[in-house]
Tab-separated table of C-alpha atoms in Angstrom:
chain	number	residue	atom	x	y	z
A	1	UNK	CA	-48.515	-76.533	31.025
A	2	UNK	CA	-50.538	-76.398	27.760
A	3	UNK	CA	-53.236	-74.005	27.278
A	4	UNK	CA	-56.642	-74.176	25.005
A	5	UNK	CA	-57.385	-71.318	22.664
A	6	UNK	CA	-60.175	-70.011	25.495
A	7	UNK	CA	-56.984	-69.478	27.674
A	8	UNK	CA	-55.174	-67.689	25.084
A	9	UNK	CA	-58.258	-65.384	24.506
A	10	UNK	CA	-58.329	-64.701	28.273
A	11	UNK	CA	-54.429	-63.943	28.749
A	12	UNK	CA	-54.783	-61.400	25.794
A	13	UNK	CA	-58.424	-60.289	26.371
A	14	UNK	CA	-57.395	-57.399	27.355
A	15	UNK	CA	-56.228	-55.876	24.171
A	16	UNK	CA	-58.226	-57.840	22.286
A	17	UNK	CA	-61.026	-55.660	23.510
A	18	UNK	CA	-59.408	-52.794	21.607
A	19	UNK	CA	-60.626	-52.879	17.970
A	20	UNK	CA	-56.900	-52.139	16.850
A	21	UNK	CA	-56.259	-55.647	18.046
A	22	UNK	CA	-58.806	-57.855	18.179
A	23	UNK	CA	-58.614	-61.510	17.061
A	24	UNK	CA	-57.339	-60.888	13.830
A	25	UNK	CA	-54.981	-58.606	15.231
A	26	UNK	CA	-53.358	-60.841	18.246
A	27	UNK	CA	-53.574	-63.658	15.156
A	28	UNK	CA	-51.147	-61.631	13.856
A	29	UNK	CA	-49.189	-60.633	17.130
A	30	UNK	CA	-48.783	-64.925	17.407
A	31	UNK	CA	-47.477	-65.128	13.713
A	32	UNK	CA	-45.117	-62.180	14.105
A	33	UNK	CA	-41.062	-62.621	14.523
A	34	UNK	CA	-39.568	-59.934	16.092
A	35	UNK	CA	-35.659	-59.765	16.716
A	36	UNK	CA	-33.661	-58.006	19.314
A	37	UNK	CA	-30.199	-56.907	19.458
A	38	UNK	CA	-29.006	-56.556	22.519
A	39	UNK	CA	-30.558	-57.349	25.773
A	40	UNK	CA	-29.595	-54.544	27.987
A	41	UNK	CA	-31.792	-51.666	29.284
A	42	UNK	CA	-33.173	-51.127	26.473
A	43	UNK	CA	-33.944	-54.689	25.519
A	44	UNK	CA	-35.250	-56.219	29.034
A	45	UNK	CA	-38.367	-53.485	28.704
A	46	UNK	CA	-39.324	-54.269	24.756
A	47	UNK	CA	-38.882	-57.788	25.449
A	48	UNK	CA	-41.225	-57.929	28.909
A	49	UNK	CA	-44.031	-56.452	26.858
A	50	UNK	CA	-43.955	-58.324	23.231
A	51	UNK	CA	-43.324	-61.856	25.377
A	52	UNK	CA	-46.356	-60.611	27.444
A	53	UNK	CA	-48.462	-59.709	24.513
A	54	UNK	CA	-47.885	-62.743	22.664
A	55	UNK	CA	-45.661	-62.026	19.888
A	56	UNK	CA	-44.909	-65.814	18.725
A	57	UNK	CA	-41.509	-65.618	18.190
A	58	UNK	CA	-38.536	-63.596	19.339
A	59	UNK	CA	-34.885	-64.141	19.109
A	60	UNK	CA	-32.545	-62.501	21.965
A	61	UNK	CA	-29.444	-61.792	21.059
A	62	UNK	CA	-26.768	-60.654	23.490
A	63	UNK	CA	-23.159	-62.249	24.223
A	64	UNK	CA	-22.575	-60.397	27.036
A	65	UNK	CA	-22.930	-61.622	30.886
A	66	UNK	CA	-25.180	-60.205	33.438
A	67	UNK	CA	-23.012	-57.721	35.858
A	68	UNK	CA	-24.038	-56.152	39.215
A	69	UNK	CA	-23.740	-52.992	38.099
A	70	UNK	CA	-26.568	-53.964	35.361
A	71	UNK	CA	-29.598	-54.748	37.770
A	72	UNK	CA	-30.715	-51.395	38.476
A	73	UNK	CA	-31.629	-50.660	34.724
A	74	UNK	CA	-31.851	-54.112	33.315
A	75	UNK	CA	-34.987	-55.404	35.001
A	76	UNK	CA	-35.112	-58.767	33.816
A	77	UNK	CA	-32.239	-60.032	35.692
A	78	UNK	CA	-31.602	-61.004	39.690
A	79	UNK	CA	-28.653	-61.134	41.860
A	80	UNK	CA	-28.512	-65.042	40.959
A	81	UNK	CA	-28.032	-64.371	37.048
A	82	UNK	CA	-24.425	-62.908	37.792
A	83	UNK	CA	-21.897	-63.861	35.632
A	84	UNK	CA	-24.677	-65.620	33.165
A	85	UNK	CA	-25.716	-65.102	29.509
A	86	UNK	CA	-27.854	-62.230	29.323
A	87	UNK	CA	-29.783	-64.163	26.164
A	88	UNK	CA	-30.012	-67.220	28.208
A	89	UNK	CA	-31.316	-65.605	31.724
A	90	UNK	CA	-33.450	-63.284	29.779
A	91	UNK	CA	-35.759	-66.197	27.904
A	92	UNK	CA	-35.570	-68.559	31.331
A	93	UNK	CA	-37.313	-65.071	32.699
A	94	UNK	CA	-39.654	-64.630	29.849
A	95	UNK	CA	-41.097	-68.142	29.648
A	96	UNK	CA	-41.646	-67.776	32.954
A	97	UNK	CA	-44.106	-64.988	31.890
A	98	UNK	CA	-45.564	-66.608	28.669
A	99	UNK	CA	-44.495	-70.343	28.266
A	100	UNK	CA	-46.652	-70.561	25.230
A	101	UNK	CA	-44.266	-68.685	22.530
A	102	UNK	CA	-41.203	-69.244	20.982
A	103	UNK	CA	-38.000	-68.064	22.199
A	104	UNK	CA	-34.213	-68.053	20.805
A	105	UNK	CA	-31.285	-67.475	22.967
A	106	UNK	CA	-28.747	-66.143	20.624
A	107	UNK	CA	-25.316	-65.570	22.286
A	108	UNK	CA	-23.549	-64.064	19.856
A	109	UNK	CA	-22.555	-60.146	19.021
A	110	UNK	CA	-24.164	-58.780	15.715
A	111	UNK	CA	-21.357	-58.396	13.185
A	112	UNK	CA	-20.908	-57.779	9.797
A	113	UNK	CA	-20.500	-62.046	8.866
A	114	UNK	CA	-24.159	-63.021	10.471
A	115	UNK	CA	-26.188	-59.866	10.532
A	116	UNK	CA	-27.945	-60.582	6.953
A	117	UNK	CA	-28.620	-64.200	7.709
A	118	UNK	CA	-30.085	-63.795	10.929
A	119	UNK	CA	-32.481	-60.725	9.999
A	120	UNK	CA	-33.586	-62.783	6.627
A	121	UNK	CA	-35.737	-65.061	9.644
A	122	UNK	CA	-37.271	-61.777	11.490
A	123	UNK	CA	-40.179	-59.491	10.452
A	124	UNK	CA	-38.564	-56.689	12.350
A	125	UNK	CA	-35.830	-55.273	14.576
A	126	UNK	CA	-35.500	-53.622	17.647
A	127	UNK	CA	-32.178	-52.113	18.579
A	128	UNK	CA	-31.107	-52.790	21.980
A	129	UNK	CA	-27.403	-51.911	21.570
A	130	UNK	CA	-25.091	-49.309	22.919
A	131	UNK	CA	-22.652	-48.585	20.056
A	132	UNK	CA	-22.685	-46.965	16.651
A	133	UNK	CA	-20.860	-49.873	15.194
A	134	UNK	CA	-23.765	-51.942	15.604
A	135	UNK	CA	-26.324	-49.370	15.277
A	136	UNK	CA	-24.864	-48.731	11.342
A	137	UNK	CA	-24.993	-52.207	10.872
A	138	UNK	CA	-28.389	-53.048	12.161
A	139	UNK	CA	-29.315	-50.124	9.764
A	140	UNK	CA	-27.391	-51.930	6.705
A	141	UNK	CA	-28.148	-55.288	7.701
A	142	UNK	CA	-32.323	-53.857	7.769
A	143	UNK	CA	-31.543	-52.183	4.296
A	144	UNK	CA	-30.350	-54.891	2.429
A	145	UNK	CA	-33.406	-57.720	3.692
A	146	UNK	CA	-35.947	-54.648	3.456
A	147	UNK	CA	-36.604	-55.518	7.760
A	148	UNK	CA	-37.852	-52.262	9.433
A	149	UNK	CA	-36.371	-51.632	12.464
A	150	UNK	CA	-36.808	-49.411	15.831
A	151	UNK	CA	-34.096	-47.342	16.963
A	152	UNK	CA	-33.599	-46.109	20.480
A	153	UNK	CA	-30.281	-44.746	22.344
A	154	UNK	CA	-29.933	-43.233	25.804
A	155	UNK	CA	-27.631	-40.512	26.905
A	156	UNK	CA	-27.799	-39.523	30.930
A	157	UNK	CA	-31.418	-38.480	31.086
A	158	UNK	CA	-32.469	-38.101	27.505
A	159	UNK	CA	-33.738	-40.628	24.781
A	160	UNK	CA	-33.716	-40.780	21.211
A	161	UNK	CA	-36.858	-43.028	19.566
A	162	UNK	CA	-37.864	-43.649	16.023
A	163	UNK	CA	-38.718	-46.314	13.328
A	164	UNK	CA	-36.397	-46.306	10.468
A	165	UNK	CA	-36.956	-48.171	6.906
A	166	UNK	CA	-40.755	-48.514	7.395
A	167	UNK	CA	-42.755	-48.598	4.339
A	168	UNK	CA	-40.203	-46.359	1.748
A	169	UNK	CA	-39.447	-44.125	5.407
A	170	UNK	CA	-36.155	-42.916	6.126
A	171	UNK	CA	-33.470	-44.754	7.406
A	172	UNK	CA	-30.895	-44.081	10.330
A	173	UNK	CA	-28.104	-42.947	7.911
A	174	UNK	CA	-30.620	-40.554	6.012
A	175	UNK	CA	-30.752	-38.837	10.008
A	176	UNK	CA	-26.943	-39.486	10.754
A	177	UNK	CA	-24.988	-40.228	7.923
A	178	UNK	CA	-21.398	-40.637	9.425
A	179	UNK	CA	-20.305	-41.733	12.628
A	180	UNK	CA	-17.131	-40.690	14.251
A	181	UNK	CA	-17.629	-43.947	16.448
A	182	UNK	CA	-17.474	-41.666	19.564
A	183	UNK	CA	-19.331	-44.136	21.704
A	184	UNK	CA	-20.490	-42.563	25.193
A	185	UNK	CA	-21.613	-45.775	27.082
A	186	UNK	CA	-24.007	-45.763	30.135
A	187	UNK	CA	-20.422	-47.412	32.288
A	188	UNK	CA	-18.976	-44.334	31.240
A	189	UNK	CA	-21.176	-41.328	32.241
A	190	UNK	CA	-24.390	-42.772	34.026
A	191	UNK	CA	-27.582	-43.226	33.294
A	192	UNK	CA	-31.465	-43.090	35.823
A	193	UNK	CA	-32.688	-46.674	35.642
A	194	UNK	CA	-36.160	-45.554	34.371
A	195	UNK	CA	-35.066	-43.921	31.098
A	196	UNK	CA	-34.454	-46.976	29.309
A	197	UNK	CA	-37.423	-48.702	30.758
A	198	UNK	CA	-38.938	-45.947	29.311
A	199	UNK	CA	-37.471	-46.300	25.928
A	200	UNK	CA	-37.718	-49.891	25.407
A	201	UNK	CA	-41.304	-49.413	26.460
A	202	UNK	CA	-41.795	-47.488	23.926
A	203	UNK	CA	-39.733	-49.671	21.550
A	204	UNK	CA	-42.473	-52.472	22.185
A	205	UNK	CA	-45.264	-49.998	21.702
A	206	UNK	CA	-44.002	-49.296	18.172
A	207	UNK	CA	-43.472	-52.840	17.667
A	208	UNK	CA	-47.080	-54.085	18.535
A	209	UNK	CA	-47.978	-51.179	16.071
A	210	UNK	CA	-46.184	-52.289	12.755
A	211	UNK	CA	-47.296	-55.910	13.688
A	212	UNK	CA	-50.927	-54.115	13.969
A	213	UNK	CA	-50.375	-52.248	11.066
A	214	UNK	CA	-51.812	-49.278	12.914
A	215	UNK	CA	-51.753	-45.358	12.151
A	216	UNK	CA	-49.064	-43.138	13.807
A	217	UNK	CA	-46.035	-45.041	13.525
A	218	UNK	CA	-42.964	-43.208	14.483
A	219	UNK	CA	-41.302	-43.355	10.724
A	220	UNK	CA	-39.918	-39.932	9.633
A	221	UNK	CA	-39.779	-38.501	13.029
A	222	UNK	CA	-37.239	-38.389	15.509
A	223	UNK	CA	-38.657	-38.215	18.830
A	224	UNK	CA	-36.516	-36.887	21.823
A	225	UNK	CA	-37.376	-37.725	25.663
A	226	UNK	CA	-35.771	-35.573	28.256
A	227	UNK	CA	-36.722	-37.296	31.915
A	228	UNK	CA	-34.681	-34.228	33.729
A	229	UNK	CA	-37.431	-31.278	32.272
A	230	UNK	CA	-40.086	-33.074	30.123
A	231	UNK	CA	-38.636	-30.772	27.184
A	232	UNK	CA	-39.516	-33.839	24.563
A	233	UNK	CA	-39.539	-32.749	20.739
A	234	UNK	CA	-40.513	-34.977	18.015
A	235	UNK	CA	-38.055	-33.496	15.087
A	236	UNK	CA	-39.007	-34.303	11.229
A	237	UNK	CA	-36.459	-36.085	9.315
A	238	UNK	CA	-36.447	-36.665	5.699
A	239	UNK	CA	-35.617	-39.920	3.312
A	240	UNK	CA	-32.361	-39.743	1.881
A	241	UNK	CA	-31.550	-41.950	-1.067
A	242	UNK	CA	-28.636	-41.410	-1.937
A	243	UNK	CA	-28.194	-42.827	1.659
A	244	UNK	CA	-29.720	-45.836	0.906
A	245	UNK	CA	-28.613	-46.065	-2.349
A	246	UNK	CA	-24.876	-46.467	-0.890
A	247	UNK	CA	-25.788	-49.782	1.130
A	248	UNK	CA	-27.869	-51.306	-1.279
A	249	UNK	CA	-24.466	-50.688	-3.520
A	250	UNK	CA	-21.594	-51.585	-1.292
A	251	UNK	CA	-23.197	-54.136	0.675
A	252	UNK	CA	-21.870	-54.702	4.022
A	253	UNK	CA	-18.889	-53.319	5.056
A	254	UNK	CA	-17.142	-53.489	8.174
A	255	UNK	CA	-16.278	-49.941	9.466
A	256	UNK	CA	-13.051	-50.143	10.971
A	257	UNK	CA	-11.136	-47.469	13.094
A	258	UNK	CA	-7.995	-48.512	14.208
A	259	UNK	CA	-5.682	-46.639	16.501
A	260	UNK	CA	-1.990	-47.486	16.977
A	261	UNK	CA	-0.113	-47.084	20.490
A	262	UNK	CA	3.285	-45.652	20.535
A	263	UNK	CA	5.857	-46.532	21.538
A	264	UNK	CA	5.384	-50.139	20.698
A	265	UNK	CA	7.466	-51.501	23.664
A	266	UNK	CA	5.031	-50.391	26.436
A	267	UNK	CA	2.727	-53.144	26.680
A	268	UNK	CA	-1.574	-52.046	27.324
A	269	UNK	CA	-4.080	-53.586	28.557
A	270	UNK	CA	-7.510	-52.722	26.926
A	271	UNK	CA	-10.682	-53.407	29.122
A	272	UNK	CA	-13.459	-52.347	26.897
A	273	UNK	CA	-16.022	-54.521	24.813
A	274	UNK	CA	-14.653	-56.189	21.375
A	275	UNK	CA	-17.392	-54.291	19.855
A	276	UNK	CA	-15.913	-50.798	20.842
A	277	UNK	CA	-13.520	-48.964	17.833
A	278	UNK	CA	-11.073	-48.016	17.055
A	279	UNK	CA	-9.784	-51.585	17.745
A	280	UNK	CA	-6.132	-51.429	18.701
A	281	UNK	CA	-3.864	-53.159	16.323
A	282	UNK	CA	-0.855	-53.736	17.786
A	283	UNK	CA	1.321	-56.781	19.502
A	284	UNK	CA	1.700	-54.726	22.314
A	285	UNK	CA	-2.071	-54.759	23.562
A	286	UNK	CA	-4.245	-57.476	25.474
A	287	UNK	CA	-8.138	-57.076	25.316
A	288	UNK	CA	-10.037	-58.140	28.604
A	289	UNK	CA	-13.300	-56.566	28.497
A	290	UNK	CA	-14.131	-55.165	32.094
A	291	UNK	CA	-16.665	-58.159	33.240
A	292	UNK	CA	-14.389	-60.830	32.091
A	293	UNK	CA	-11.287	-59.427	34.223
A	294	UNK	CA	-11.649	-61.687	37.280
A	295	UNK	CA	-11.754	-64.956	35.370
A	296	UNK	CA	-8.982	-63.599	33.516
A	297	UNK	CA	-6.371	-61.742	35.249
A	298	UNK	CA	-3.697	-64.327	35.069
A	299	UNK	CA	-3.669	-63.435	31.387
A	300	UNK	CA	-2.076	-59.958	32.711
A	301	UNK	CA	1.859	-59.819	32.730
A	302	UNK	CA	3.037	-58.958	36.213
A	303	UNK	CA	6.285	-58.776	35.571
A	304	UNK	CA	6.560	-55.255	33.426
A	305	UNK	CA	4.398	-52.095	33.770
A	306	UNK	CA	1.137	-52.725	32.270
A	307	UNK	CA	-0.671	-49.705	30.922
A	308	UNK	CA	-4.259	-49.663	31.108
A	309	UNK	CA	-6.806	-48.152	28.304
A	310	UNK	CA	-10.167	-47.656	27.830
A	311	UNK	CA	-12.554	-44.882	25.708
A	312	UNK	CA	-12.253	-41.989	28.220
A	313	UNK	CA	-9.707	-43.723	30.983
A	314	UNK	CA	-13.061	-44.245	33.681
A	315	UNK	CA	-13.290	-48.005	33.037
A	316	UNK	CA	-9.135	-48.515	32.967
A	317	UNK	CA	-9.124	-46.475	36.726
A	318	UNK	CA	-11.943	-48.867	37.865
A	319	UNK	CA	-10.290	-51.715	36.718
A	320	UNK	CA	-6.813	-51.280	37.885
A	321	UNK	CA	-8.482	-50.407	41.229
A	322	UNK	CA	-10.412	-53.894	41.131
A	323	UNK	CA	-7.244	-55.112	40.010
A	324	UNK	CA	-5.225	-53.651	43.062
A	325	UNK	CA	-7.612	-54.647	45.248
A	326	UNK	CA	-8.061	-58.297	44.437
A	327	UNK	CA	-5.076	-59.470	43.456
A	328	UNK	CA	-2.176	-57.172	44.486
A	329	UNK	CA	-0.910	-56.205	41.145
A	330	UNK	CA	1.029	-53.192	41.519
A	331	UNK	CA	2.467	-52.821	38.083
A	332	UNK	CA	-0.559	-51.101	36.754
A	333	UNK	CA	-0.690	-47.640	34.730
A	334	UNK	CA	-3.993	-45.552	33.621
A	335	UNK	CA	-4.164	-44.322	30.163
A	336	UNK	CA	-5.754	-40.840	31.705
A	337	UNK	CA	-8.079	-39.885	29.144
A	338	UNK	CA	-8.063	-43.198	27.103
A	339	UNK	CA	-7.995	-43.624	23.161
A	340	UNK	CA	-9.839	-40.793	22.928
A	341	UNK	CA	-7.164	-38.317	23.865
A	342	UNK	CA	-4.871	-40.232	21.935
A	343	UNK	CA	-6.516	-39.678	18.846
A	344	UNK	CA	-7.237	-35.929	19.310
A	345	UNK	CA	-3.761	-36.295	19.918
A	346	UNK	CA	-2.646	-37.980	16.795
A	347	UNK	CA	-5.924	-35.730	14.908
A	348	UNK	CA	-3.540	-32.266	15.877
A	349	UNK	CA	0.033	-34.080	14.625
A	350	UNK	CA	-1.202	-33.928	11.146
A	351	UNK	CA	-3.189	-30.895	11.649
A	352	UNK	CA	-0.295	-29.451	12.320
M	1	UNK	CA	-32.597	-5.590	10.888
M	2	UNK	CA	-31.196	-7.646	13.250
M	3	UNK	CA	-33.152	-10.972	14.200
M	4	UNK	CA	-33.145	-13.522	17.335
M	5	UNK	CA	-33.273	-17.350	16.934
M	6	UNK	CA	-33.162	-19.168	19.782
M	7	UNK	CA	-30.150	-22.381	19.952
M	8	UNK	CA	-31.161	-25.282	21.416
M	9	UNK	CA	-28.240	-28.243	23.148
M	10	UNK	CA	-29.064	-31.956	23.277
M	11	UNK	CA	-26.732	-34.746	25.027
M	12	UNK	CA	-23.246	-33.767	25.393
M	13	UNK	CA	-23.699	-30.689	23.350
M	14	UNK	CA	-25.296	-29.290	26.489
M	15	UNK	CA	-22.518	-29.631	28.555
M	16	UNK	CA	-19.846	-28.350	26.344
M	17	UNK	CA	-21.640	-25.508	25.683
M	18	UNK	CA	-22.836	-25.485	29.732
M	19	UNK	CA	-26.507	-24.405	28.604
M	20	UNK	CA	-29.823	-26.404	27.482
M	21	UNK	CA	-30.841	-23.666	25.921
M	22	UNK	CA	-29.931	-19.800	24.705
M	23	UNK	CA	-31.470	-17.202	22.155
M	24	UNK	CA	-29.011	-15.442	20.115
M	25	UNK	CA	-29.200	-11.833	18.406
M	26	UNK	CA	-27.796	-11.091	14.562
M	27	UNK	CA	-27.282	-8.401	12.661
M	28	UNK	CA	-27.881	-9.793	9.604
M	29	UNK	CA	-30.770	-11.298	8.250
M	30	UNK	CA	-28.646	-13.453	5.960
M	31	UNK	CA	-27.620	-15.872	8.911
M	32	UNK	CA	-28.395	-19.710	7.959
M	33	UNK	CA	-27.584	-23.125	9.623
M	34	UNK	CA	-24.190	-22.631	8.589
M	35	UNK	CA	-23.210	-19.225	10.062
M	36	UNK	CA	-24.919	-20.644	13.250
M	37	UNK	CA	-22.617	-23.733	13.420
M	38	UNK	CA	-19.838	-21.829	13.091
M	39	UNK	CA	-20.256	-19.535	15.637
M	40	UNK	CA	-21.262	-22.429	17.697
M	41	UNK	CA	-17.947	-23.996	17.071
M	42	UNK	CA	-15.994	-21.056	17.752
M	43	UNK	CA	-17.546	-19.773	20.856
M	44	UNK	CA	-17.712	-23.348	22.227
M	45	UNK	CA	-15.369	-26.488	22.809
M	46	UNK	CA	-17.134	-28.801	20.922
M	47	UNK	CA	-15.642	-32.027	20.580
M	48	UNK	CA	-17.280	-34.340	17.954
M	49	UNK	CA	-18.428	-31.674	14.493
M	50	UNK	CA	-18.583	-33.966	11.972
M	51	UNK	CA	-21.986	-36.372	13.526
M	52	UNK	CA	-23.982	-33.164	14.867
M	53	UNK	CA	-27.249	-32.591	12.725
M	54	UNK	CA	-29.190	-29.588	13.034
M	55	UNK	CA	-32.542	-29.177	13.318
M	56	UNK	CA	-34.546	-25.898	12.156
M	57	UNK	CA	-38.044	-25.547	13.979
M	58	UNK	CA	-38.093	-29.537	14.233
M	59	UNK	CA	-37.100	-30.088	10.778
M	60	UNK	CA	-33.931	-31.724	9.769
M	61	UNK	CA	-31.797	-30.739	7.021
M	62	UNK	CA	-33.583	-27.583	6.409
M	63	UNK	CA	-31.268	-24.983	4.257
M	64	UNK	CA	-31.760	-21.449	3.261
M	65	UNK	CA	-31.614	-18.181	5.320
M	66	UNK	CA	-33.264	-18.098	9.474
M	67	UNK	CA	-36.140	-15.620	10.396
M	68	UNK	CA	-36.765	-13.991	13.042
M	69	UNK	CA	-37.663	-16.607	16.144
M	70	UNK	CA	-36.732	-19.569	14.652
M	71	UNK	CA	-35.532	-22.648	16.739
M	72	UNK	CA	-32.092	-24.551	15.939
M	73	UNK	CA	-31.603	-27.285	17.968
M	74	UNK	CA	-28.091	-28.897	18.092
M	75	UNK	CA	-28.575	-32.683	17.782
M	76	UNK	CA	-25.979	-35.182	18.803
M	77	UNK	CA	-26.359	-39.472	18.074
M	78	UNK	CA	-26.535	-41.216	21.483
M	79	UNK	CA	-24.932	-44.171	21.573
M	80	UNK	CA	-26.193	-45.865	25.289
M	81	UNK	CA	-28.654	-48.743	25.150
């Protein structure tokens, strides 16, 4: 289907209407190249609306599959997408809404070998993702091509919004300088379906805004969402540059946390995402992440006790009961409180 | 002169405190962010310090001493997306 400029002007007449926009305006929404990592519940939402508004181009990255447990936050995808690219499923669904801009499927985690590359082609970034590794290195990656970028992250029923290295703003290590890599995932504790509709949303909103070039963009400010009480706050936060200054210096660098199991002749099974830290770094250990365990469980020895790990020991008990269930292994151990208690663990040995 | 401040818990703060929210007298009027974290950290089981930032009447990184009905609110990163 190919469309005249008069159909263009009607799909987007709308918010042409408002003098923010305009022609010149939705011009520049066309021209604009907006990247997002990570197309998850935060990601579906901020996509929906910049595919719908017209933003010309917009690369999806995401290497995960679509799960069953995703659907009821991750609105993009149907009961058919299971066991698909999340990238791939997500633009099939988006062209579907706007056929007339440009789309890249990008199946692929952010890490610290492509993340300068790949934001060198973007205008700006909205984070999607649900760990601090990437979140530090979407915030390096943005430093060092001078890319703004919108942060959001979720916890239960409260959000966290705001734009960070927008016009000489602060950045997300000016608000959070260190991370302890203490990654609370939405698998682990829960999260309402809305709140990162909500978020997203409102990761779009800012979006259309830069492109715009409008007042009010959320640079400097912290803005906290609270779905349970409508107790939001919008918290001032200042530019650090010795911060910045740091990047720019060292570049990127991979922040690894590493964690090693005693004693080395139990053998583990680790079910969480290669993304998650500390990695384990051991012989000892095989990593199938939790959605990939059906396709392979052979990989699991069923001939010795297995011990199975995770950040908190949740995922490891749902696995090994997915694993009992399905295919009778009954050599299976949970790590009860995961790598976590293991570290606090190994933190009080030379506390001590 | 003693003052009140009230203490405000984001995230998982909340629960290991077990309260959104509570207002907190103190004899001296010398308190600052400081002296408020660590009598956070010792009345409470709070398990990840070192990435808490602290807000003082929605302003980050705010030093010097607290008056009278000022707000700190305990800020963890969230990491879910």
């Amino acid at each position: 289907m190919t469309m005249n400029s008069n159909d263009l002007n009607n799909r987007h007449s709308r918010q042409i209407r408002l003098p923010e926009v305009g022609p010149d305006g939705q011009e520049a929404l066309r021209h604009a190249r907006v990247l997002i990592v990570g197309m998850g519940g935060l990601g579906c939402p901020a996509a929906q609306y910049l595919a719908a508004a017209g933003v010309g181009s917009l690369g999806l990255m995401d290497y995960d599959t679509v799960n069953l447990s995703n659907l009821h936050r991750q609105i993009l995808y149907k009961e058919n997408d299971i066991g698909q690219h999340k990238a791939k499923m997500a633009k099939r669904a988006l062209q579907e809404i706007n056929s007339e801009i440009e789309i890249l499927a990008i199946m692929d985690w952010l890490i610290e070998d492509n993340a300068v590359e790949l934001f060198k082609s973007f205008d700006l970034v909205i984070d999607g993702s649900d760990n601090f590794r990437t979140k530090y290195l979407i915030n390096d990656a943005s430093v060092l091509t001078h890319t703004p970028w919108i942060y959001a992250s979720i916890y239960k029923f409260q959000g966290q919004l705001s734009v960070f290295n927008y016009k000489s703003g602060p950045t997300y290590r000016c608000l959070f300088p260190t991370t302890t890599n203490r990654n609370i995932s939405c698998e682990e504790v829960g999260v309402m379906g809305p709140l990162p509709g909500v978020l997203g949303t409102l990761q779009a909103s800012e979006a259309i805004k830069m492109i715009l070039n409008t007042d009010g963009v959320l640079s400097g400010k912290l803005k906290l969402i609270d779905l349970l009480t409508h107790q939001d706050k919008l918290i001032e936060i200042q530019r650090n540059d010795s911060e910045i200054e740091k990047v720019k210096k060292r570049g990127i660098i991979p922040e690894v946390f590493s964690c090693t199991l005693e004693p080395r002749n139990k053998f583990y099974l680790d079910v969480r995402d290669p993304f998650e830290e500390p990695r384990l770094d051991a012989k000892n250990v095989i990593n199938i992440p939790m959605n990939r365990l059906d396709e392979k469980q052979s990989d699991i020895p069923a001939d010795q006790p297995v011990h199975v790990i995770c950040q908190t020991g949740k995922r490891s008990s749902q696995a090994i009961e997915q694993l009992q269930t399905k295919y009778g292994f009954n050599n299976l151990v949970n790590v009860v409180g995961g790598i976590q208690a293991i570290m606090n663990k190994n933190k009080q040995k030379t506390h001590a | 002169m003693s003052i009140t401040v009230k203490l405000k818990y984001f995230g998982v703060i909340a629960e290991e405190t077990g309260k959104a929210e509570e207002t907190l007298e103190l004899e001296s009027n010398s308190a600052d962010v400081n002296s408020i974290k660590a009598h956070c950290y010792e009345t409470y089981s709070i398990s990840d310090r070192e990435s808490i930032q602290v807000a003082v009447n929605h302003q980050m990184g705010k030093a010097g001493a607290l008056k009278d009905g000022d707000e700190v609110a305990f800020l963890p990163p969230f990491s879910g997306g």
